[in-house]
Coordinates of C-alpha atoms and ligand atoms in Angstrom, one line a residue:
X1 CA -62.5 -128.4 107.1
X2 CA -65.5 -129.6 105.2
X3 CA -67.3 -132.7 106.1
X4 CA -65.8 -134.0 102.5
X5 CA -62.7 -133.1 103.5
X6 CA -62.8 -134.3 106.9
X7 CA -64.0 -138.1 105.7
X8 CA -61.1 -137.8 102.9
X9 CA -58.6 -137.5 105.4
X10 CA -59.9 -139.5 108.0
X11 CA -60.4 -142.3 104.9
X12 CA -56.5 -141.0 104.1
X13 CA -55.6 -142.4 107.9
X14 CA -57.3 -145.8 107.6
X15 CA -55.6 -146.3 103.6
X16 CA -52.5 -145.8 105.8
X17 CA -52.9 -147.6 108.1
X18 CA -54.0 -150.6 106.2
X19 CA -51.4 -150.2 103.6
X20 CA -48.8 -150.5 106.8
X21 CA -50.8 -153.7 107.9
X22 CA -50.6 -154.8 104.3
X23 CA -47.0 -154.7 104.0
X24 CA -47.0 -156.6 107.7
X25 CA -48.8 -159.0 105.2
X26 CA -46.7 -158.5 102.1
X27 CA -45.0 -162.0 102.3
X28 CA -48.9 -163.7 102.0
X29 CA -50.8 -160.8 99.8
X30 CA -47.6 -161.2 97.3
X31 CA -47.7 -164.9 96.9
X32 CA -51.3 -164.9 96.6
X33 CA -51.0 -162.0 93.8
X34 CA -48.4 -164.3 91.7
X35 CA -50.8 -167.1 91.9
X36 CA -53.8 -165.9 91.1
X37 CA -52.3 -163.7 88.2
X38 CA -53.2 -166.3 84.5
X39 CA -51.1 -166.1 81.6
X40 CA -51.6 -163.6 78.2
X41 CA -50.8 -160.3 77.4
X42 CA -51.5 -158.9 80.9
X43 CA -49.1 -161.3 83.0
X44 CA -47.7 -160.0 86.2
X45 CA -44.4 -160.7 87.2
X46 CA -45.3 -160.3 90.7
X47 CA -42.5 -161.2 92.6
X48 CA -41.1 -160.2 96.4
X49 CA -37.8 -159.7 94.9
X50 CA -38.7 -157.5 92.3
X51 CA -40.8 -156.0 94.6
X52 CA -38.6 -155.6 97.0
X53 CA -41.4 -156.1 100.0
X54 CA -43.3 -153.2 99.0
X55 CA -47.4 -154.7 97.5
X56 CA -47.1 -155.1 93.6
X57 CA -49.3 -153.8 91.4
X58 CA -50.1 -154.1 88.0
X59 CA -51.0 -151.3 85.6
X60 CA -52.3 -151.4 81.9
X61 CA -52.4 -148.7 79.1
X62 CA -52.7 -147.6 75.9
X63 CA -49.8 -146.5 74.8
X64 CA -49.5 -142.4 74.0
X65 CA -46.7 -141.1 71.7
X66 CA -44.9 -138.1 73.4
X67 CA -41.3 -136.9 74.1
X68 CA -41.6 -138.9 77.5
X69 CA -43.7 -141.8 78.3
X70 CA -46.4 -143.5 80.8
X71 CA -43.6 -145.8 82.0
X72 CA -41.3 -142.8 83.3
X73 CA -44.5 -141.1 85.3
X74 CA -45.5 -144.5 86.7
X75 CA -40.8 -144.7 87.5
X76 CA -41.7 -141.0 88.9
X77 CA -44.5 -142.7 91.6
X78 CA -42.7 -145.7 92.3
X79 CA -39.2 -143.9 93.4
X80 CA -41.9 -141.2 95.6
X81 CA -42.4 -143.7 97.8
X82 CA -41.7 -146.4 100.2
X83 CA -45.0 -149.2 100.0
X84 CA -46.1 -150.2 96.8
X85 CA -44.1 -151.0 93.4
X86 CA -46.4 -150.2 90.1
X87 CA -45.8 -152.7 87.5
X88 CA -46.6 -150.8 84.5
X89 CA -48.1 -153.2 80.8
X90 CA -48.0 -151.2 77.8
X91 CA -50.9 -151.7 75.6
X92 CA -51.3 -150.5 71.8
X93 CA -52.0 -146.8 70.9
X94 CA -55.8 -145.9 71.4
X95 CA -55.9 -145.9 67.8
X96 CA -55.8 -149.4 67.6
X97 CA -59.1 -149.2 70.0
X98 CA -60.9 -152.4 69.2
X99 CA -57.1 -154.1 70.3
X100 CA -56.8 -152.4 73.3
X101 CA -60.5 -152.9 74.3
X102 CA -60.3 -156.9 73.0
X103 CA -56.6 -157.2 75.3
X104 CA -58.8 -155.5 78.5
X105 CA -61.9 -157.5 77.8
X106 CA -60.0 -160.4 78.4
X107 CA -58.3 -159.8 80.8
X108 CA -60.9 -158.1 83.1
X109 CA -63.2 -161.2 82.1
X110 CA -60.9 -163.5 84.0
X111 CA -61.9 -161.5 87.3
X112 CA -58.1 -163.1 88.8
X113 CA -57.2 -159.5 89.6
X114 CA -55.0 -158.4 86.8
X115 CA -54.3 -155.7 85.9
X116 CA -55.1 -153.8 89.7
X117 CA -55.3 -150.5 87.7
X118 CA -56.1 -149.9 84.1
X119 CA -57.1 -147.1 81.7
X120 CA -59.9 -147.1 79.8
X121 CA -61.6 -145.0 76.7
X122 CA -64.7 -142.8 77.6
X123 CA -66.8 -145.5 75.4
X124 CA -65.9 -148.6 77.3
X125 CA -67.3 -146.9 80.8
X126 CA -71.0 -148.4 80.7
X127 CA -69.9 -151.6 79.9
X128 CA -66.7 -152.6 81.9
X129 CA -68.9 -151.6 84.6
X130 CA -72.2 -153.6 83.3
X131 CA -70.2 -156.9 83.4
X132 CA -69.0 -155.9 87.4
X133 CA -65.5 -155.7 86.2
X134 CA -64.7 -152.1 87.5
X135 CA -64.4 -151.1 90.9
X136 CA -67.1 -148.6 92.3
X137 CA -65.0 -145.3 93.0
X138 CA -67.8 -143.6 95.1
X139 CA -66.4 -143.8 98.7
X140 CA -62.6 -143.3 97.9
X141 CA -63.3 -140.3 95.6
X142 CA -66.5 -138.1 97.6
X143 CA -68.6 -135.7 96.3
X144 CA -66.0 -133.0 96.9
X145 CA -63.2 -134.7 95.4
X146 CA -65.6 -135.5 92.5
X147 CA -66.3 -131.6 91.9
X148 CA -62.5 -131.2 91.0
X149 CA -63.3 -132.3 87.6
X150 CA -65.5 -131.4 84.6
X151 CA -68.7 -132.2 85.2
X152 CA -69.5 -133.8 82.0
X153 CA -66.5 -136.2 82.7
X154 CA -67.7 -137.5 85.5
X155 CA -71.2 -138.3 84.4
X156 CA -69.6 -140.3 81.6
X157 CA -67.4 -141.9 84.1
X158 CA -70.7 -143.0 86.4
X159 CA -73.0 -145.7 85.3
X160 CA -76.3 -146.7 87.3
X161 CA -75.2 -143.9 90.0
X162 CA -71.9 -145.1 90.9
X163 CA -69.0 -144.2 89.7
X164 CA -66.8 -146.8 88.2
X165 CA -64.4 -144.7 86.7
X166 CA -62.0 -141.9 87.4
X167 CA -61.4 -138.8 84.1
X168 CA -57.6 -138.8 83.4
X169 CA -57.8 -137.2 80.0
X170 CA -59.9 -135.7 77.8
X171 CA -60.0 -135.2 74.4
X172 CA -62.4 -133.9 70.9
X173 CA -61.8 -133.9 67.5
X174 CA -61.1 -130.6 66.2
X175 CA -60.0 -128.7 62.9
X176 CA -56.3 -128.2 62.2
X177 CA -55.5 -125.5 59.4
X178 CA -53.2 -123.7 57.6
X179 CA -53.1 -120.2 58.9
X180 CA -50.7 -118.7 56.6
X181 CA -52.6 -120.2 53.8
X182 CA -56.0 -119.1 54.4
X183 CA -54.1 -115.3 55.1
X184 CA -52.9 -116.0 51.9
X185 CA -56.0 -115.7 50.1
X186 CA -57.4 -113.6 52.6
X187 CA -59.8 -116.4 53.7
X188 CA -61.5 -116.5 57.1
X189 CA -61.6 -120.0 59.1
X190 CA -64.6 -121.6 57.7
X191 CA -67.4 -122.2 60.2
X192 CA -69.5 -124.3 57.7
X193 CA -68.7 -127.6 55.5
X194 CA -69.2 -125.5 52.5
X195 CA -66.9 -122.7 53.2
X196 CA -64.4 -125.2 54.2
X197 CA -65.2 -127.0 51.2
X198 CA -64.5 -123.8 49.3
X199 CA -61.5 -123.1 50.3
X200 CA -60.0 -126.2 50.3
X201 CA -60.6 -126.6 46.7
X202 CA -58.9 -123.0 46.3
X203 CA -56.1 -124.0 47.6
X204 CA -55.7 -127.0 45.8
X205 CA -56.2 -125.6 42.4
X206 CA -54.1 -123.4 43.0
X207 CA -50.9 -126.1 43.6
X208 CA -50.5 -124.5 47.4
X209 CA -51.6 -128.0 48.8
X210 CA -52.4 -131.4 47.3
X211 CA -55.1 -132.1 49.7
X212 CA -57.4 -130.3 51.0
X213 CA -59.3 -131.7 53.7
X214 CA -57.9 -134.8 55.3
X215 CA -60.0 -137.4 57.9
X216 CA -60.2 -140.7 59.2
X217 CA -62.4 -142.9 57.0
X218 CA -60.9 -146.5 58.1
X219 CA -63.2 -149.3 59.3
X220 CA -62.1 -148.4 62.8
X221 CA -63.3 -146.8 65.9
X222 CA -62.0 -143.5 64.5
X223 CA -64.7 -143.7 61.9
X224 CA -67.3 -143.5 64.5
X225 CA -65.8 -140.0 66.2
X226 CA -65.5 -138.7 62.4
X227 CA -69.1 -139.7 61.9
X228 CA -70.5 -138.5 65.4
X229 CA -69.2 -134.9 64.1
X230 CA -70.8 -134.8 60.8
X231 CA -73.8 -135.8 61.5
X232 CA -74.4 -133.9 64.9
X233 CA -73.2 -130.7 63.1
X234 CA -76.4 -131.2 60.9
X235 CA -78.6 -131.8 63.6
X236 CA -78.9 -135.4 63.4
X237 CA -77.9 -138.3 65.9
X238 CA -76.7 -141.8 65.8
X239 CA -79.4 -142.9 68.9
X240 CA -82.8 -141.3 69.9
X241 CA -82.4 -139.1 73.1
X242 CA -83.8 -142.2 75.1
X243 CA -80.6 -144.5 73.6
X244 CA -83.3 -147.0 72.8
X245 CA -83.4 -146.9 68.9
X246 CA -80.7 -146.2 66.0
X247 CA -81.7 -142.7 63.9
X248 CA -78.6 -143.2 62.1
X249 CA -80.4 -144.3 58.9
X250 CA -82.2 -140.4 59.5
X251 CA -81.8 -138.2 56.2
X252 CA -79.3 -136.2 58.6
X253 CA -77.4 -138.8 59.4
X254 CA -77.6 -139.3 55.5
X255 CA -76.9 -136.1 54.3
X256 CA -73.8 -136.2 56.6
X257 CA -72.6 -138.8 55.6
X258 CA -73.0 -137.8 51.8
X259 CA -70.3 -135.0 52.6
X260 CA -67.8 -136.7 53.5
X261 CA -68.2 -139.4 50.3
X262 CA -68.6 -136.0 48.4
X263 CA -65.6 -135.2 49.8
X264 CA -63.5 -137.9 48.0
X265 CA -66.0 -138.2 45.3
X266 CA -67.5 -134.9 44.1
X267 CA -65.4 -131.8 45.6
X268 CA -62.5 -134.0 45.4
X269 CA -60.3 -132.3 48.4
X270 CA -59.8 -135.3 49.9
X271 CA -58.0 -138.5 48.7
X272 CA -59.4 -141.7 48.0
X273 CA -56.9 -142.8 51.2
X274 CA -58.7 -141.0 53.7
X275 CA -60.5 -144.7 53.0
X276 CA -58.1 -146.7 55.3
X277 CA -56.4 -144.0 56.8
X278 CA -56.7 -143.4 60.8
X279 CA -55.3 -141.0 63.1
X280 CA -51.3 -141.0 62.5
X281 CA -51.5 -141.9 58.1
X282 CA -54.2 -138.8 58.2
X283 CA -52.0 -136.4 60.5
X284 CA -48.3 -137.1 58.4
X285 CA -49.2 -135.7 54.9
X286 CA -50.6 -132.5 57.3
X287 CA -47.7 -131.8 59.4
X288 CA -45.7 -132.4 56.3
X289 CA -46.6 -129.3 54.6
X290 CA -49.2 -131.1 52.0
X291 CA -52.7 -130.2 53.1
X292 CA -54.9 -127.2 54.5
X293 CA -57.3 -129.1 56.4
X294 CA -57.1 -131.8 58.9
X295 CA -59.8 -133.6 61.4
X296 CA -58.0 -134.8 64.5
X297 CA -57.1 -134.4 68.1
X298 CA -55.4 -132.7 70.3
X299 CA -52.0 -134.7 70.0
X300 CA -51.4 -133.3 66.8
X301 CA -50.3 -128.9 68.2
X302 CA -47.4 -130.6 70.0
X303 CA -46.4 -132.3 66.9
X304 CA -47.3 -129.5 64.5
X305 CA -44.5 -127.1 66.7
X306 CA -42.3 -129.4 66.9
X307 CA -39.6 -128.5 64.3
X308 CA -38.1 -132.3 64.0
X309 CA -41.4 -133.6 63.2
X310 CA -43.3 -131.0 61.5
X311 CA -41.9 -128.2 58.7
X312 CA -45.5 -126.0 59.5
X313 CA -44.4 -125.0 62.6
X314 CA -46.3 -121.9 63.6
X315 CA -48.4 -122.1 61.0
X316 CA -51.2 -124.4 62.4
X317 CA -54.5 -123.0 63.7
X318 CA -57.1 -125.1 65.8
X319 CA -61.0 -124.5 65.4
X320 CA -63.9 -126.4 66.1
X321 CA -65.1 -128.3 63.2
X322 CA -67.2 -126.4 60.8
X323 CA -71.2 -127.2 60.6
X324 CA -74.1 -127.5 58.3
X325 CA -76.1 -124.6 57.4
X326 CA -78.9 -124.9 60.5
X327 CA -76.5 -127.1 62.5
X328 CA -73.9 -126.2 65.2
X329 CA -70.3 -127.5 65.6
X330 CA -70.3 -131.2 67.4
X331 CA -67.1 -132.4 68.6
X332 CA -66.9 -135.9 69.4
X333 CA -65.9 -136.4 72.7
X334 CA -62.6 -138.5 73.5
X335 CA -60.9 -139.6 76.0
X336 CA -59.3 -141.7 78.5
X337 CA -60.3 -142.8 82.4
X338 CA -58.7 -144.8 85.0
X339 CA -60.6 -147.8 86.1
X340 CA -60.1 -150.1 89.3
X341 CA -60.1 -154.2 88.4
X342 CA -63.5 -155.0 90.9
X343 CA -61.2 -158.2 91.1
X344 CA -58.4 -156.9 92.4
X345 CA -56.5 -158.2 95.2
X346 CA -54.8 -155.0 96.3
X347 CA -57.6 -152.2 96.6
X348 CA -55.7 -149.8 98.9
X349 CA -52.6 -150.0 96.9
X350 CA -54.3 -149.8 93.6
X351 CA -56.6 -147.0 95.1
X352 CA -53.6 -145.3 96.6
X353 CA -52.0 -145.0 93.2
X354 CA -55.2 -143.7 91.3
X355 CA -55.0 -141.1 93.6
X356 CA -51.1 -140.0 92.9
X357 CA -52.2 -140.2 89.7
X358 CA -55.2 -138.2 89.1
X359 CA -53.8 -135.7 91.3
X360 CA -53.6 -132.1 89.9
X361 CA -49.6 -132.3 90.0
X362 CA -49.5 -135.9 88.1
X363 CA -52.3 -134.4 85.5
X364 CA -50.2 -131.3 85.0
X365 CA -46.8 -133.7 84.3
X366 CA -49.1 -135.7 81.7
X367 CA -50.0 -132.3 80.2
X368 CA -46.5 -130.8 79.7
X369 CA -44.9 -134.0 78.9
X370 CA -47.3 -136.1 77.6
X371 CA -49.7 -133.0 75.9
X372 CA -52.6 -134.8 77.6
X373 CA -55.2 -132.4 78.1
X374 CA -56.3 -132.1 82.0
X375 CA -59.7 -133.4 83.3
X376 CA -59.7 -130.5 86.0
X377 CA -60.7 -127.6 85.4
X378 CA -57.9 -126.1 87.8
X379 CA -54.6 -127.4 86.0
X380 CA -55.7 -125.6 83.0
X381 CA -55.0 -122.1 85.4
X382 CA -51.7 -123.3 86.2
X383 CA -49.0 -120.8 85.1
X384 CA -46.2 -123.8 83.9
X385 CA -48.8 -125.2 81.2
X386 CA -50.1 -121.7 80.0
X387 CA -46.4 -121.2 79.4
X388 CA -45.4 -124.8 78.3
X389 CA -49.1 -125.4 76.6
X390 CA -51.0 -122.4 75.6
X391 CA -52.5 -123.9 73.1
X392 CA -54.2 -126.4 75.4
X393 CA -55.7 -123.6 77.5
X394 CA -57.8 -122.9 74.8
X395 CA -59.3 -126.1 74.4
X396 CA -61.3 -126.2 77.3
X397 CA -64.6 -124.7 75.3
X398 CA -63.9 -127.8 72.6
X399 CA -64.0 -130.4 75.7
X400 CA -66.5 -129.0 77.9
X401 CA -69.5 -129.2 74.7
X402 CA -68.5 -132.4 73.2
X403 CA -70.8 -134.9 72.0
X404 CA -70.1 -138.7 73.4
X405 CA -70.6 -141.6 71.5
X406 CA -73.7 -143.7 72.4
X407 CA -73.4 -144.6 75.8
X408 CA -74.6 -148.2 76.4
X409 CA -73.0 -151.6 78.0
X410 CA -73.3 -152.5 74.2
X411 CA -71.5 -149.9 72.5
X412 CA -68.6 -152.3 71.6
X413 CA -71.1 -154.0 69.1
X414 CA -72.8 -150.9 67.7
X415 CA -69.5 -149.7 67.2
X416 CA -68.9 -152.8 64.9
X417 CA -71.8 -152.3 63.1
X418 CA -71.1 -148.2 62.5
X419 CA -67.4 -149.2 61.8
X420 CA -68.8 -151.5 58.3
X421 CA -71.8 -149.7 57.6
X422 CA -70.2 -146.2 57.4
X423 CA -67.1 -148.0 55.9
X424 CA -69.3 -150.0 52.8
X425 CA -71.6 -146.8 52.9
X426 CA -68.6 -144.6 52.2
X427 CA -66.9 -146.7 49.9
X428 CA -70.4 -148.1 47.9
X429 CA -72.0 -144.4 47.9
X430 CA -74.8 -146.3 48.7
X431 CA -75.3 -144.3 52.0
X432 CA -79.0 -144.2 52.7
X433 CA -79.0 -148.1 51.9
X434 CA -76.0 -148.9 54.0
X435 CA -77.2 -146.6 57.2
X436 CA -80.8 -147.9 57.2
X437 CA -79.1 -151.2 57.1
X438 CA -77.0 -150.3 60.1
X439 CA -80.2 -148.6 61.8
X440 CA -81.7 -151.8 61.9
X441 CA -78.9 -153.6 63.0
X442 CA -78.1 -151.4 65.6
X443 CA -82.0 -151.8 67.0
X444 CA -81.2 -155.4 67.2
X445 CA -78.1 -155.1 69.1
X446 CA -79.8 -152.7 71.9
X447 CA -83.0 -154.9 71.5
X448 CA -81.7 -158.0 72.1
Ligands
GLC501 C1 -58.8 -141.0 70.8 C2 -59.9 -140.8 71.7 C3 -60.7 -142.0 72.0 C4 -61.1 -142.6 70.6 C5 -59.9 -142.9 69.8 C6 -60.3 -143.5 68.4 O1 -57.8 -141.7 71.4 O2 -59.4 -140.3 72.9 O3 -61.8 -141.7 72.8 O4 -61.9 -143.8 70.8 O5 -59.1 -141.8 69.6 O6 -59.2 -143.8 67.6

């Protein structure tokens, strides 16, 4: 046994043991819990009955859209065993990010304790931990534990050298196409913005589709991923490598930019929609037969095969996203982590259930039945997902060279400012104006 593996277990003993003199405690830790818990969205109906003497604790969100549902894997823990009861708070989709991130902030802001557990998006990380509201991971997840996942995905889950969060899924926006229509015309999957551009407007003149290329263009966090692509396939960046100043107002960040007005306004193989459309309004019209192109995530294969959702089943390729001449393809890196409430009231409970659920047999349950990519390398070897999920065994290469968003305790405010300076960029064609704009903006937010 390794000396990691030797302090997990003997730190597996003393989570036992206290969780048995916790539930010694239960009648005290339990009324303390109920009290302490304020009102809002995040309420906890801690309660010994409901309960039923086991420690309660609470755990919040986003909501994902699959054939089965975070409530039945959290049902799947609680009936596994005997001491705690998970209380489980659905919050919006992750679409809706700014209302799942505004619903945590004020929650976790209230340092009462609630919720115990949460689950976070990649670009919260730096500052969840910043304020002191998540819970240091280090010493119940150790350095051997830690090397079970993607490297990458735990540097974005550690801030100032601790760990403060825990991967659970990952994610990167990728290109969706048509493979029986690009066969058609004997087409090759574009690997450049102007090949793709090309084809799409083939396609389109030809009746075969009536869009060509569709993406997210709504003043929402979903903007940001879509921009965060375009412009790091032409080389450019939203941050300087040393995070401190904006280059967004760059001419590659420009140029970028310009393509996708271009692609509403000039090439014309996108619709004017694409404008307020996010995730879901951008994958129907796809799925549904009527375009060759999409920009999304991975949630969209499952619903592609799925013949009571989709009528291309079978016909959908994946690809990374095309590039500029001179660039590379940049997938925007996506995602969600646990976290641990620093506040929390019940830390070997809440601790023993991060580690049921980041567990490689929990992570393969999310994949198969959720279609949530893994965040260990290992679960993509399993044989039930290459057989359930082969398509997500290919996605490792997408995941493992994504490009994160800036990564700052701030990012919730230069996201604002990239949400409505790409949005009254895109919608103006005013682009250079509106991104040095944000630039400066964005120097005054990390300045400040
Ligand atoms: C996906 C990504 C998340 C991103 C969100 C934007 O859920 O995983 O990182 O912020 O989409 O809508």
């Amino acid at each position: 046994m390794s000396q990691d593996e030797s302090g997990r277990s003997a730190a597996k003993t003393a989570l036992a043991a206290s969780l048995n003199r916790r539930s010694l405690l239960k009648g005290a830790s339990l009324a303390a819990g109920s009290m302490a818990v304020g009102g809002g969205l995040l309420a906890s109906t801690a309660s010994g009955a409901r309960a039923q003497g086991r420690t309660e604790i609470t755990f919040a969100s986003a909501k994902f859209y699959a054939k089965k549902t975070i409530a039945q894997i959290v049902d799947a823990y609680n009936e596994s065993q005997t001491k705690i009861h998970v209380k489980y708070i659905e919050l919006p989709p992750p679409s809706s990010s700014t209302e799942v991130h505004q619903a945590l902030v004020q929650q976790l802001a209230r340092r009462n304790g609630a919720p115990d557990v949460f689950t976070q998006d990649v670009v919260w990380i730096a500052e969840f931990a910043g304020a002191g509201w998540a819970l240091p991971l280090d010493e119940y997840f150790p350095a051997a534990a830690r090397a079970e996942y993607f490297p990458g995905l735990i540097d974005a889950c550690t801030y100032q050298g601790k760990l403060t969060a825990l991967p659970w899924i990952v994610d990167g926006g990728m290109l969706f196409y048509r493979k029986d229509l690009l066969e058609g015309i004997g087409a090759k999957v574009p690997e450049t913005w102007a090949d793709m551009t090309t084809i799409a407007m083939e396609l389109q003149k030809s009746g075969k589709v009536d869009f060509g290329y569709l993406w997210q263009g709504k003043q929402a966090e979903v903007l940001v991923c879509d921009a965060v692509s375009v412009i790091g396939s032409n080389n450019g960046s939203i941050l300087a490598a040393d995070g401190k100043s904006a280059t967004i107002g760059n001419d590659q960040a420009v140029e970028a930019i310009q393509f996708l007005y271009d692609t509403i306004n000039k090439s014309k193989i996108s619709p004017a929609d694409v404008l307020s459309w996010d995730e879901e309004p951008s994958r129907l019209p796809f799925t549904g037969g009527k375009a060759a192109f999409l920009r999304n995530w991975s949630y969209v294969y499952g619903i592609a095969q799925d013949k009571s959702a989709s009528s291309v089943v079978d016909k959908v390729g994946v690809a990374p996203l095309p590039h500029f001449a001179g660039g590379k393809s940049a997938s925007c890196l996506g995602g969600y982590q646990y976290g641990v409430n620093a506040s929390t009231k019940n830390r070997e409970a809440a601790v023993e259930f991060l580690t049921w659920m980041s567990s490689p047999a929990t992570q393969l349950r999310f994949a198969i039945d959720l279609g949530l990519a893994p965040t260990r390398p290992a679960v993509y070897d399993e044989a039930e997902l290459a057989k359930e999920q082969p398509f997500m065994q290919t996605l490792q290469s997408v995941f493992t060279g994504a490009t994160p968003r800036p990564v700052t305790p701030k990012y919730a405010q230069v996201s604002l400012a990239l949400q409505s300076g790409l949005s009254r960029g895109l919608v103006s064609g005013d682009i250079k104006k509106e991104l040095t704009a944000t630039a400066s903006k964005i120097d005054a937010i990390l300045g400040a």
